Coordinates of C-alpha atoms and ligand atoms in Angstrom, one line a residue:
M1481 CA -0.1 0.3 0.2
N1482 CA 1.7 3.5 -0.9
K1483 CA 0.8 6.5 1.7
I1484 CA -1.4 8.0 -0.7
N1485 CA -3.3 4.8 -0.2
S1486 CA -2.9 4.6 2.6
S1487 CA -4.0 8.2 4.5
K1488 CA -6.8 7.6 1.9
W1489 CA -7.3 4.6 3.5
L1490 CA -6.5 6.3 7.1
I1491 CA -9.9 8.8 6.6
A1492 CA -11.8 6.7 5.0
T1493 CA -11.7 4.9 8.0
I1494 CA -12.2 7.8 10.5
F1495 CA -15.3 9.2 7.9
F1496 CA -16.7 5.5 8.8
L1497 CA -15.8 5.5 12.5
C1498 CA -17.3 9.4 12.5
L1499 CA -20.5 7.5 11.4
V1500 CA -20.9 5.0 13.2
N1501 CA -20.6 7.0 16.4
V1502 CA -23.2 9.2 14.9
L1503 CA -25.7 6.3 14.1
F1504 CA -25.1 5.1 17.3
A1505 CA -24.9 7.8 19.3
Q1506 CA -27.0 7.8 22.2
S1507 CA -30.4 9.7 22.2
L1508 CA -33.2 10.9 25.0
L1509 CA -36.3 8.7 24.3
L1510 CA -39.4 11.0 23.0
G1511 CA -42.5 10.7 24.3
Q1512 CA -45.9 11.9 24.0
Y1513 CA -46.5 14.6 27.3
H1514 CA -48.1 13.4 31.1
Q1515 CA -49.2 15.9 33.0
I1516 CA -50.7 14.8 36.2
R1517 CA -54.2 13.3 36.3
E1518 CA -57.4 15.8 37.4
R1519 CA -59.5 14.3 39.4
S1520 CA -63.2 16.1 40.0
I1521 CA -63.8 14.0 43.3
D1522 CA -62.1 12.4 46.0
I1523 CA -62.7 8.8 46.5
L1524 CA -62.9 7.9 50.4
H1525 CA -64.3 4.8 50.0
Y1526 CA -65.3 2.2 47.6
K1527 CA -67.3 -1.2 48.0
A1528 CA -67.6 -3.7 45.5
E1529 CA -70.5 -6.4 45.3
F1530 CA -70.9 -9.4 42.1
S1531 CA -70.8 -12.4 41.7
F1532 CA -69.6 -14.5 38.3
D1533 CA -70.2 -16.5 35.8
F1534 CA -67.7 -18.5 35.3
H1535 CA -68.4 -20.2 32.1
E1536 CA -69.6 -16.8 29.9
K1537 CA -66.4 -14.9 32.3
Q1538 CA -68.9 -12.0 33.3
I1539 CA -69.3 -10.5 36.2
A1540 CA -72.8 -8.6 37.6
G1541 CA -72.2 -6.1 40.1
K1542 CA -72.6 -3.3 42.5
A1543 CA -70.2 -0.4 43.2
T1544 CA -70.6 1.7 46.7
L1545 CA -68.3 5.0 46.4
I1546 CA -68.3 7.3 48.9
F1547 CA -66.3 10.4 47.9
V1548 CA -66.5 14.5 48.2
P1549 CA -66.5 16.9 45.6
L1550 CA -63.4 18.6 45.4
S1551 CA -64.8 21.9 43.5
K1552 CA -69.1 22.6 43.5
L1553 CA -70.6 20.4 40.6
Q1554 CA -73.2 18.8 39.9
T1555 CA -71.9 16.0 37.3
F1556 CA -68.7 14.4 37.3
S1557 CA -67.3 10.6 35.3
L1558 CA -66.1 7.8 36.2
D1559 CA -63.7 5.7 34.0
A1560 CA -66.3 2.2 33.0
I1561 CA -64.0 0.6 30.1
R1562 CA -67.3 -1.6 28.5
L1563 CA -69.2 -2.2 31.1
K1564 CA -73.0 -2.9 30.9
I1565 CA -74.7 0.3 33.5
A1566 CA -78.3 -0.7 34.9
E1567 CA -78.9 1.9 36.7
V1568 CA -77.0 4.8 39.1
N1569 CA -78.8 5.9 42.4
L1570 CA -77.2 8.2 45.1
A1571 CA -78.4 6.6 48.7
Q1572 CA -79.4 9.4 51.2
K1573 CA -80.1 8.9 54.5
S1574 CA -81.5 5.6 54.2
M1575 CA -83.6 6.8 50.8
T1576 CA -82.3 6.0 47.3
Q1577 CA -82.9 8.2 43.9
P1578 CA -81.7 7.3 41.1
L1579 CA -79.5 9.9 39.2
A1580 CA -79.7 10.2 35.2
F1581 CA -76.6 9.1 33.6
N1582 CA -74.6 9.4 30.3
Y1583 CA -72.5 6.4 28.8
H1584 CA -69.6 7.4 26.5
D1585 CA -66.5 6.9 25.5
W1586 CA -65.9 4.7 28.2
I1587 CA -67.0 7.1 30.7
L1588 CA -69.2 7.1 32.4
E1589 CA -70.9 10.6 33.4
I1590 CA -73.1 10.9 36.2
T1591 CA -75.7 14.2 37.1
L1592 CA -76.4 14.1 40.6
D1593 CA -79.9 15.9 41.6
Q1594 CA -78.7 19.2 42.1
A1595 CA -75.4 21.0 43.0
Y1596 CA -72.5 20.1 45.2
S1597 CA -69.4 21.0 47.4
P1598 CA -66.6 19.9 48.6
N1599 CA -68.4 20.3 52.5
D1600 CA -70.2 17.4 51.5
T1601 CA -69.8 13.9 51.6
L1602 CA -71.9 12.1 49.2
M1603 CA -73.0 8.0 48.4
I1604 CA -73.5 6.5 45.4
T1605 CA -74.2 3.1 44.0
I1606 CA -73.7 1.6 40.4
D1607 CA -75.3 -1.8 39.4
Y1608 CA -73.7 -2.9 36.4
S1609 CA -72.7 -6.0 34.6
A1610 CA -68.9 -6.8 32.4
Q1611 CA -67.4 -9.5 30.5
P1612 CA -63.9 -8.3 31.5
N1613 CA -61.6 -8.1 28.4
A1614 CA -59.1 -7.6 30.6
G1615 CA -58.2 -6.2 34.2
L1616 CA -59.9 -9.4 35.2
Y1617 CA -58.9 -13.1 33.7
F1618 CA -60.4 -16.1 34.6
L1619 CA -58.8 -19.2 34.1
K1620 CA -59.3 -22.8 33.8
D1621 CA -58.3 -24.9 36.3
Y1622 CA -57.0 -27.9 34.3
N1623 CA -56.9 -29.8 37.6
H1624 CA -60.5 -29.5 38.0
E1625 CA -62.6 -30.2 34.7
G1626 CA -65.0 -27.3 35.0
Q1627 CA -63.3 -25.6 37.6
Y1628 CA -61.9 -21.8 36.9
Y1629 CA -59.7 -19.1 38.4
I1630 CA -59.8 -15.4 38.5
Y1631 CA -57.6 -13.1 39.7
S1632 CA -57.0 -9.5 38.7
Y1633 CA -54.6 -6.4 37.8
G1634 CA -55.1 -3.0 37.8
E1635 CA -51.9 -1.1 36.6
G1636 CA -52.4 0.7 33.8
G1637 CA -56.0 1.7 34.7
L1638 CA -57.3 -1.4 33.7
H1639 CA -59.5 -2.2 36.7
A1640 CA -61.9 0.1 34.9
N1641 CA -62.8 -3.3 32.6
W1642 CA -64.6 -5.0 35.9
L1643 CA -65.5 -1.8 38.6
P1644 CA -66.7 1.6 37.7
I1645 CA -63.7 3.7 39.9
Y1646 CA -61.3 6.1 38.9
N1647 CA -58.5 4.5 37.5
D1648 CA -56.0 6.8 37.8
V1649 CA -53.5 6.5 41.1
N1650 CA -53.4 9.7 41.9
D1651 CA -56.3 8.6 45.2
K1652 CA -56.5 7.0 47.4
F1653 CA -59.7 5.2 49.7
S1654 CA -60.6 2.2 52.0
T1655 CA -61.9 -0.4 49.5
E1656 CA -64.2 -3.4 50.3
M1657 CA -64.9 -6.6 48.1
E1658 CA -67.7 -9.2 48.9
V1659 CA -67.7 -11.8 46.3
T1660 CA -69.8 -14.5 46.4
V1661 CA -68.7 -17.6 44.4
P1662 CA -69.7 -21.5 44.6
Q1663 CA -67.9 -24.4 46.7
P1664 CA -64.8 -24.9 46.5
Y1665 CA -64.0 -21.2 45.5
R1666 CA -61.9 -19.6 47.8
V1667 CA -61.9 -16.0 47.5
I1668 CA -58.7 -14.0 48.9
S1669 CA -58.1 -10.0 48.8
N1670 CA -56.5 -7.0 50.8
G1671 CA -57.0 -6.1 54.0
K1672 CA -58.7 -8.2 57.0
L1673 CA -61.5 -11.0 56.3
V1674 CA -64.8 -9.8 58.2
G1675 CA -66.6 -12.7 57.6
V1676 CA -67.4 -15.4 55.0
E1677 CA -71.3 -15.4 55.0
Q1678 CA -72.7 -19.0 53.4
K1679 CA -76.5 -18.9 51.7
S1680 CA -79.2 -21.5 51.9
N1681 CA -78.0 -22.8 47.6
G1682 CA -74.7 -23.6 49.1
N1683 CA -72.7 -20.6 47.9
Q1684 CA -70.9 -18.0 49.9
T1685 CA -70.3 -13.9 50.2
F1686 CA -66.5 -13.3 51.3
H1687 CA -66.0 -10.1 52.7
W1688 CA -62.8 -8.1 52.6
K1689 CA -62.0 -4.9 53.9
Q1690 CA -59.5 -2.8 53.9
D1691 CA -59.5 0.4 56.2
L1692 CA -56.2 2.3 55.0
P1693 CA -56.7 3.3 51.9
H1694 CA -54.4 3.0 48.2
S1695 CA -54.3 3.2 45.0
N1696 CA -57.6 1.3 42.6
Y1697 CA -54.9 -0.6 40.9
L1698 CA -53.5 -2.4 44.0
L1699 CA -57.1 -3.8 44.7
A1700 CA -56.6 -7.3 44.2
I1701 CA -59.4 -10.5 44.1
Y1702 CA -58.8 -14.3 43.7
V1703 CA -60.6 -16.8 43.3
G1704 CA -59.7 -21.0 43.4
E1705 CA -59.8 -24.0 45.0
F1706 CA -56.9 -22.6 47.8
E1707 CA -55.2 -24.1 50.2
K1708 CA -54.3 -21.7 53.2
G1709 CA -50.6 -22.5 55.3
N1710 CA -50.2 -19.7 57.6
L1711 CA -45.8 -18.5 58.4
Q1712 CA -45.1 -17.5 61.6
P1713 CA -46.9 -13.8 62.3
A1714 CA -44.0 -10.8 62.0
F1715 CA -43.6 -9.2 65.3
G1716 CA -45.7 -12.7 66.8
E1717 CA -48.5 -10.3 65.3
I1718 CA -48.7 -9.6 61.8
P1719 CA -50.4 -12.9 60.0
L1720 CA -48.8 -14.1 57.7
S1721 CA -50.4 -16.6 55.1
Y1722 CA -49.4 -18.1 51.6
W1723 CA -52.1 -19.4 48.9
V1724 CA -51.5 -22.2 46.7
P1725 CA -53.9 -24.5 44.7
K1726 CA -54.5 -27.8 46.8
G1727 CA -52.7 -30.3 47.7
R1728 CA -48.6 -27.5 47.6
L1729 CA -48.6 -26.6 50.8
K1730 CA -45.0 -28.0 51.4
E1731 CA -43.9 -26.0 48.3
G1732 CA -45.6 -22.9 49.5
A1733 CA -44.2 -23.1 53.5
F1734 CA -41.0 -24.3 51.6
A1735 CA -40.9 -20.4 49.2
F1736 CA -42.7 -18.5 51.2
R1737 CA -40.3 -19.3 54.5
N1738 CA -38.1 -16.5 54.7
T1739 CA -41.9 -13.5 54.7
T1740 CA -41.4 -12.9 58.3
K1741 CA -37.7 -12.1 58.3
M1742 CA -38.7 -9.5 55.5
V1743 CA -40.8 -8.6 57.4
E1744 CA -39.1 -7.3 60.2
F1745 CA -36.2 -6.7 58.9
F1746 CA -37.9 -3.9 56.0
S1747 CA -39.6 -3.1 59.2
S1748 CA -36.6 -1.9 61.4
K1749 CA -34.5 -0.7 58.5
F1750 CA -36.8 1.7 57.6
N1751 CA -37.7 2.6 61.2
Y1752 CA -41.6 1.9 60.2
K1753 CA -43.5 -1.2 61.0
Y1754 CA -45.2 -3.1 58.0
P1755 CA -48.8 -1.1 58.7
W1756 CA -50.9 -3.0 56.9
D1757 CA -53.9 -5.9 58.2
K1758 CA -51.7 -9.0 57.1
Y1759 CA -49.7 -10.4 54.0
D1760 CA -50.8 -13.1 52.3
Q1761 CA -49.0 -14.3 49.2
V1762 CA -51.0 -16.4 46.1
A1763 CA -48.9 -18.6 44.5
F1764 CA -51.7 -18.7 41.3
P1765 CA -51.6 -20.8 38.3
D1766 CA -50.5 -18.9 34.3
Y1767 CA -50.1 -15.5 36.4
A1768 CA -48.7 -13.8 33.5
I1769 CA -47.9 -10.7 35.2
G1770 CA -45.3 -12.7 37.1
A1771 CA -45.5 -11.0 41.2
M1772 CA -48.0 -8.3 41.7
E1773 CA -47.8 -6.4 44.7
H1774 CA -51.3 -5.8 45.7
T1775 CA -52.0 -4.0 48.9
S1776 CA -51.3 -7.3 51.9
V1777 CA -51.9 -9.8 49.5
S1778 CA -49.5 -10.2 46.4
G1779 CA -49.7 -12.7 43.7
H1780 CA -46.8 -15.2 42.4
R1781 CA -46.7 -17.9 39.5
E1782 CA -47.1 -21.1 41.0
S1783 CA -43.4 -21.8 40.1
V1784 CA -42.2 -19.8 42.5
L1785 CA -43.9 -23.2 44.8
R1786 CA -40.9 -25.5 45.1
D1787 CA -39.8 -28.5 46.9
E1788 CA -36.7 -28.5 48.5
S1789 CA -35.5 -31.4 47.4
A1790 CA -36.3 -30.7 44.0
P1791 CA -33.3 -30.5 40.9
D1792 CA -32.3 -26.5 39.9
N1793 CA -33.9 -26.2 36.9
F1794 CA -35.1 -22.3 37.2
G1795 CA -33.5 -21.6 33.7
P1796 CA -30.2 -20.1 33.6
P1797 CA -28.5 -17.8 36.9
D1798 CA -30.7 -15.1 36.8
F1799 CA -31.4 -11.9 39.0
N1800 CA -33.0 -13.2 41.8
R1801 CA -31.3 -15.9 43.0
Y1802 CA -27.6 -15.8 44.4
C1803 CA -28.0 -19.0 47.2
H1804 CA -26.7 -22.3 47.3
V1805 CA -30.3 -22.8 48.3
W1806 CA -32.8 -22.3 46.0
S1807 CA -35.0 -19.5 46.0
A1808 CA -37.8 -17.0 45.1
D1809 CA -36.2 -14.5 47.7
G1810 CA -36.2 -11.7 44.5
L1811 CA -39.4 -11.2 43.6
I1812 CA -40.9 -12.7 47.2
S1813 CA -38.6 -9.8 49.1
H1814 CA -39.4 -6.6 45.5
E1815 CA -43.5 -7.2 45.8
L1816 CA -43.5 -7.3 49.9
A1817 CA -41.2 -4.1 49.9
H1818 CA -43.9 -2.1 47.3
H1819 CA -46.3 -2.5 50.7
W1820 CA -43.1 0.2 52.0
F1821 CA -42.2 2.0 48.4
G1822 CA -45.5 2.2 45.8
N1823 CA -48.7 1.0 48.3
N1824 CA -48.3 3.0 51.3
L1825 CA -46.6 5.8 49.6
T1826 CA -47.7 6.0 45.7
C1827 CA -46.4 7.4 42.8
R1828 CA -48.7 10.8 41.6
S1829 CA -48.2 9.6 37.8
L1830 CA -46.4 7.1 35.5
S1831 CA -43.3 9.6 35.3
Y1832 CA -42.7 9.2 38.8
I1833 CA -42.6 5.6 38.5
W1834 CA -39.8 4.9 39.7
L1835 CA -40.0 5.8 43.4
N1836 CA -42.1 2.7 43.2
E1837 CA -40.0 0.6 41.0
S1838 CA -36.3 1.8 41.5
F1839 CA -37.0 1.6 45.2
A1840 CA -38.8 -1.5 45.9
T1841 CA -35.4 -3.4 44.1
Y1842 CA -33.0 -1.8 45.7
C1843 CA -35.1 -3.6 48.8
N1844 CA -34.7 -6.4 47.1
M1845 CA -30.8 -5.6 46.5
L1846 CA -31.6 -4.6 50.6
W1847 CA -32.7 -8.3 52.2
D1848 CA -30.1 -10.1 50.1
E1849 CA -27.0 -7.7 51.9
E1850 CA -29.1 -9.0 54.6
W1851 CA -29.6 -12.6 54.1
L1852 CA -26.9 -13.1 52.3
G1853 CA -24.1 -11.1 52.8
K1854 CA -22.2 -8.1 51.1
D1855 CA -20.7 -10.7 48.2
A1856 CA -24.3 -11.6 47.1
F1857 CA -25.1 -7.5 47.4
D1858 CA -22.1 -6.3 45.6
L1859 CA -22.9 -9.0 42.6
V1860 CA -26.7 -8.2 42.5
R1861 CA -25.6 -4.8 42.1
R1862 CA -22.6 -5.5 39.7
E1863 CA -25.2 -7.4 37.4
A1864 CA -27.6 -4.3 37.8
L1865 CA -25.2 -2.5 36.9
D1866 CA -24.4 -5.0 33.1
R1867 CA -27.7 -5.0 32.7
Y1868 CA -28.2 -1.1 32.5
L1869 CA -25.2 -0.5 30.3
N1870 CA -25.5 -3.5 27.8
Y1871 CA -29.1 -1.3 27.4
V1872 CA -27.9 1.8 26.6
A1873 CA -25.8 0.5 24.6
K1874 CA -28.1 -1.9 22.5
N1875 CA -30.6 0.5 22.4
H1876 CA -29.0 4.2 22.3
T1877 CA -31.3 5.8 24.5
I1878 CA -31.4 6.9 28.0
R1879 CA -34.5 8.0 29.8
P1880 CA -34.6 10.3 33.1
L1881 CA -36.3 8.4 35.8
E1882 CA -38.7 11.5 36.6
Y1883 CA -40.0 11.6 32.6
A1884 CA -43.3 12.8 31.6
Y1885 CA -43.1 11.5 28.1
Y1886 CA -43.8 8.8 26.7
E1887 CA -45.6 6.4 23.5
T1888 CA -46.4 3.2 26.3
P1889 CA -46.8 3.1 30.0
S1890 CA -44.3 0.0 28.6
D1891 CA -41.2 2.5 28.1
A1892 CA -42.6 3.9 32.1
Y1893 CA -41.3 0.2 33.4
I1894 CA -38.0 -0.4 30.9
I1895 CA -36.8 -2.5 33.2
E1896 CA -33.1 -1.9 33.1
I1897 CA -33.8 2.1 33.8
T1898 CA -36.7 2.2 36.0
Y1899 CA -36.2 -0.9 37.7
F1900 CA -32.0 -2.1 37.9
K1901 CA -30.3 2.0 37.4
G1902 CA -32.6 3.4 39.8
A1903 CA -32.1 1.0 42.4
L1904 CA -28.5 1.8 41.2
I1905 CA -29.0 5.5 42.5
L1906 CA -30.4 5.0 45.1
H1907 CA -27.3 2.9 46.1
T1908 CA -25.4 6.2 45.5
L1909 CA -27.3 7.9 47.3
R1910 CA -26.7 5.9 50.3
N1911 CA -23.2 6.3 50.4
I1912 CA -23.2 10.1 49.7
L1913 CA -25.0 11.0 52.4
G1914 CA -23.6 7.4 54.5
D1915 CA -25.6 4.4 56.1
E1916 CA -27.5 6.1 59.6
D1917 CA -28.5 9.5 57.3
F1918 CA -29.4 7.5 54.2
F1919 CA -32.7 5.4 56.2
R1920 CA -32.6 7.7 58.8
A1921 CA -33.9 9.7 55.3
M1922 CA -35.8 7.0 53.9
S1923 CA -37.6 6.7 56.7
Y1924 CA -39.1 9.6 57.6
F1925 CA -40.1 10.5 54.0
L1926 CA -42.2 7.5 54.5
H1927 CA -43.6 8.9 57.8
K1928 CA -43.8 12.5 56.6
H1929 CA -45.8 11.2 53.2
E1930 CA -47.5 7.7 54.4
F1931 CA -51.0 7.3 52.8
S1932 CA -50.4 9.5 50.2
S1933 CA -49.0 10.1 46.4
V1934 CA -45.6 11.5 45.8
I1935 CA -43.2 12.9 43.6
S1936 CA -39.7 12.6 43.3
S1937 CA -39.6 16.2 44.5
D1938 CA -41.0 14.9 48.0
F1939 CA -37.6 12.4 48.4
K1940 CA -35.1 15.6 48.1
I1941 CA -37.2 18.1 49.9
A1942 CA -37.6 14.6 53.3
I1943 CA -33.9 14.2 52.1
E1944 CA -33.3 18.0 53.0
E1945 CA -35.7 18.7 55.6
V1946 CA -34.7 15.2 58.0
I1947 CA -30.1 15.6 57.6
G1948 CA -29.6 19.5 55.9
K1949 CA -28.4 18.4 52.7
N1950 CA -29.3 20.5 50.0
L1951 CA -29.3 17.7 46.5
D1952 CA -30.2 19.7 43.7
W1953 CA -27.2 18.7 42.2
F1954 CA -27.5 15.5 42.9
F1955 CA -31.8 14.9 41.7
D1956 CA -30.3 16.8 38.8
D1957 CA -28.0 15.0 37.6
W1958 CA -30.2 11.6 38.5
I1959 CA -33.4 11.7 38.1
Y1960 CA -34.9 14.6 36.0
G1961 CA -31.3 14.0 34.2
A1962 CA -30.5 10.8 32.0
G1963 CA -27.6 8.4 31.0
H1964 CA -24.6 8.5 32.9
P1965 CA -21.2 9.4 33.1
I1966 CA -18.0 7.8 31.3
F1967 CA -15.3 8.2 33.2
E1968 CA -11.3 7.9 31.4
V1969 CA -8.9 7.9 34.8
S1970 CA -5.2 8.0 34.4
Y1971 CA -2.3 8.8 36.6
N1972 CA 1.6 10.1 37.1
Y1973 CA 3.3 9.2 40.3
L1974 CA 5.5 12.6 40.9
A1975 CA 8.4 10.6 42.5
N1976 CA 10.1 13.8 43.8
K1977 CA 7.1 15.7 45.0
K1978 CA 6.3 12.3 46.8
L1979 CA 2.3 13.3 44.7
I1980 CA -0.1 11.1 42.4
D1981 CA -1.4 13.5 39.7
L1982 CA -4.9 11.9 38.7
T1983 CA -6.6 13.1 35.8
V1984 CA -10.3 12.0 35.2
K1985 CA -12.2 13.0 32.0
Q1986 CA -16.1 12.6 31.3
I1987 CA -16.1 11.7 27.2
Q1988 CA -19.6 10.8 28.1
P1989 CA -21.4 12.9 25.1
V1990 CA -23.2 15.7 26.0
I1991 CA -27.0 15.7 24.1
E1992 CA -30.2 16.4 25.1
G1993 CA -30.9 14.7 28.5
Q1994 CA -26.7 14.0 29.6
D1995 CA -24.4 16.9 30.7
L1996 CA -21.7 16.7 32.8
F1997 CA -21.9 15.3 35.8
T1998 CA -21.3 15.8 39.8
L1999 CA -19.6 13.4 41.4
P2000 CA -18.5 12.3 44.7
A2001 CA -15.6 9.0 43.5
E2002 CA -13.6 7.0 46.0
I2003 CA -9.9 6.5 44.9
T2004 CA -8.1 3.1 46.0
I2005 CA -3.6 3.1 46.6
A2006 CA -3.0 0.5 47.0
T2007 CA 1.7 0.5 47.9
S2008 CA 3.8 -1.6 49.4
K2009 CA 2.4 0.1 53.4
G2010 CA -0.5 -0.8 53.0
T2011 CA -4.4 0.6 51.4
K2012 CA -5.3 3.6 51.9
T2013 CA -8.4 5.4 49.5
E2014 CA -9.1 9.0 48.6
N2015 CA -11.7 11.1 48.5
I2016 CA -12.7 13.4 45.4
W2017 CA -15.1 15.4 43.5
V2018 CA -15.3 15.0 39.8
K2019 CA -17.3 17.6 37.8
N2020 CA -15.5 19.2 35.0
K2021 CA -14.9 17.5 31.6
V2022 CA -11.3 17.9 32.7
D2023 CA -10.4 17.5 36.3
Q2024 CA -7.3 16.6 38.0
F2025 CA -6.2 15.7 41.7
L2026 CA -2.9 15.8 43.3
L2027 CA -2.9 12.6 45.7
K2028 CA -0.6 12.6 48.7
C2029 CA 1.7 8.5 48.2
D2030 CA 5.0 8.0 49.6
E2031 CA 6.2 5.7 47.4
P2032 CA 5.9 4.5 43.8
P2033 CA 1.8 2.6 43.9
L2034 CA 1.4 -0.6 43.3
M2035 CA -2.5 0.0 42.0
V2036 CA -4.5 3.4 41.8
S2037 CA -8.3 2.4 41.3
F2038 CA -11.2 4.3 41.0
D2039 CA -13.9 3.4 42.2
D2040 CA -13.1 0.0 43.3
E2041 CA -16.6 -0.9 45.1
G2042 CA -18.6 0.0 42.0
A2043 CA -21.1 2.4 43.5
L2044 CA -21.1 4.5 40.9
V2045 CA -22.8 4.1 37.7
S2046 CA -21.0 4.8 35.8
E2047 CA -18.1 3.4 33.0
I2048 CA -14.4 3.4 33.1
R2049 CA -12.1 3.7 30.9
F2050 CA -8.7 2.8 33.4
D2051 CA -5.5 1.3 31.4
K2052 CA -3.6 -0.6 33.8
S2053 CA -0.5 -1.8 33.3
D2054 CA 0.2 -5.7 33.0
K2055 CA 2.1 -5.2 36.6
E2056 CA -1.0 -3.2 38.0
Ligands
ZN2231 ZN1 -42.2 -3.8 41.5

């Protein structure tokens, strides 16, 4: 190759590499703007009474709502997807009065007999039927000819397919379910089982009541021929049970064996005792959702049911299992942790879903740290970081944790970002604040906003109030900003001055949503005399640090603990 051809080749190569860079540069995931939904009423209590036609997959029901208008109004709406509304009545004292209603575009518009103000508390009843396509699912029980299982799933507003309800997350109310089923079915739902009424035709009505308020998507019913097993009550007083298909109690006892310890662990870690009436876990056949944290009753796939002696055939290693004995603790601790973050404090809209999911994911890492030790915790974090970095590398997209722009709800639930990156960001925050202050702030956040809806700034303000730290910079980079830093680190040893001259460059592309990051980082220096750490703050495109070191270092490491969400390029000599 002659010189001219060689330089042409070089130019072509550079052009190609630039093109690849342009083509594959990251970009901010864009979408339609979603604001927090406006409400016209505040629901205080919601009661649903219903029975099923199992073969037709239909329900016939009556919903009772107690509510307060949020401004003077005579007409208000509820979400009601493909429901057949028979009648709407206003209940006043011992009288009921039929109300006019209009049903269009899956909205039930109800006109009250007169205008009411926020000083009025009203009660209405709605008689209706439904053949839901979503939200409530009828499955054949293949072990018992002619029998069914039923479960509900409400995230994304799906409960409006079988309940006339306000189907966004920013209203919380107490709930009640009165569900009538034939033998041998049992019904499991939120809160306390108030009673089971035997009907003259052999049917049974299960009456469940939850007094503490929660959002509509956390309502649940599970119907099937279940058996119930009891676990050791948490703190000797909070009832904990598991419900399994007939004949599988032993496997249930094994799968859910650590639940009591988990309830006590999270209660003490956050200095906030598990507040709900009880905790039930249902192992459900063909539970398409995987796992779901309905208030006081989480659903799991039947595949969590394992016998202690069963061979480990759960597939390749995954996020949920780093122990020598098979365990579904990752899932179990995640759904349980939502009972603090998600069910108690609830994101005010999907834009803030990280307040549910990142927190619950970090909690299942905390359980690993507690139960399996630091190595397992570090390993789980490392895998989460790899999955996040691989996602960005493969998809070339970044997305802030708080973000109101999305096309479909699944954009908000990107597991590598909302779950893994968010959890790792909480770990970074824990490193910045220190254990004591971090968990004190988490506890204060819970107490301050208990049973209400929250946005990211509520968390930031809670930290400021309880430990006095202003975290604008952290939230700007990590919660409202997207992406992550790529650090290029190098050093020289200045023998005459006995200093390490360390250079840290941020080489990530500065694009919309991703700028330079401000962060504390730990430098580990190993010499023949031992190892020491130095803390530095990086914030510029290029930062330079002079660190004392009496002899040429054997090794210098940047973020040795892997506490940061970052990529680190730090070339080492073979010796190092
Ligand atoms: Zn979750």
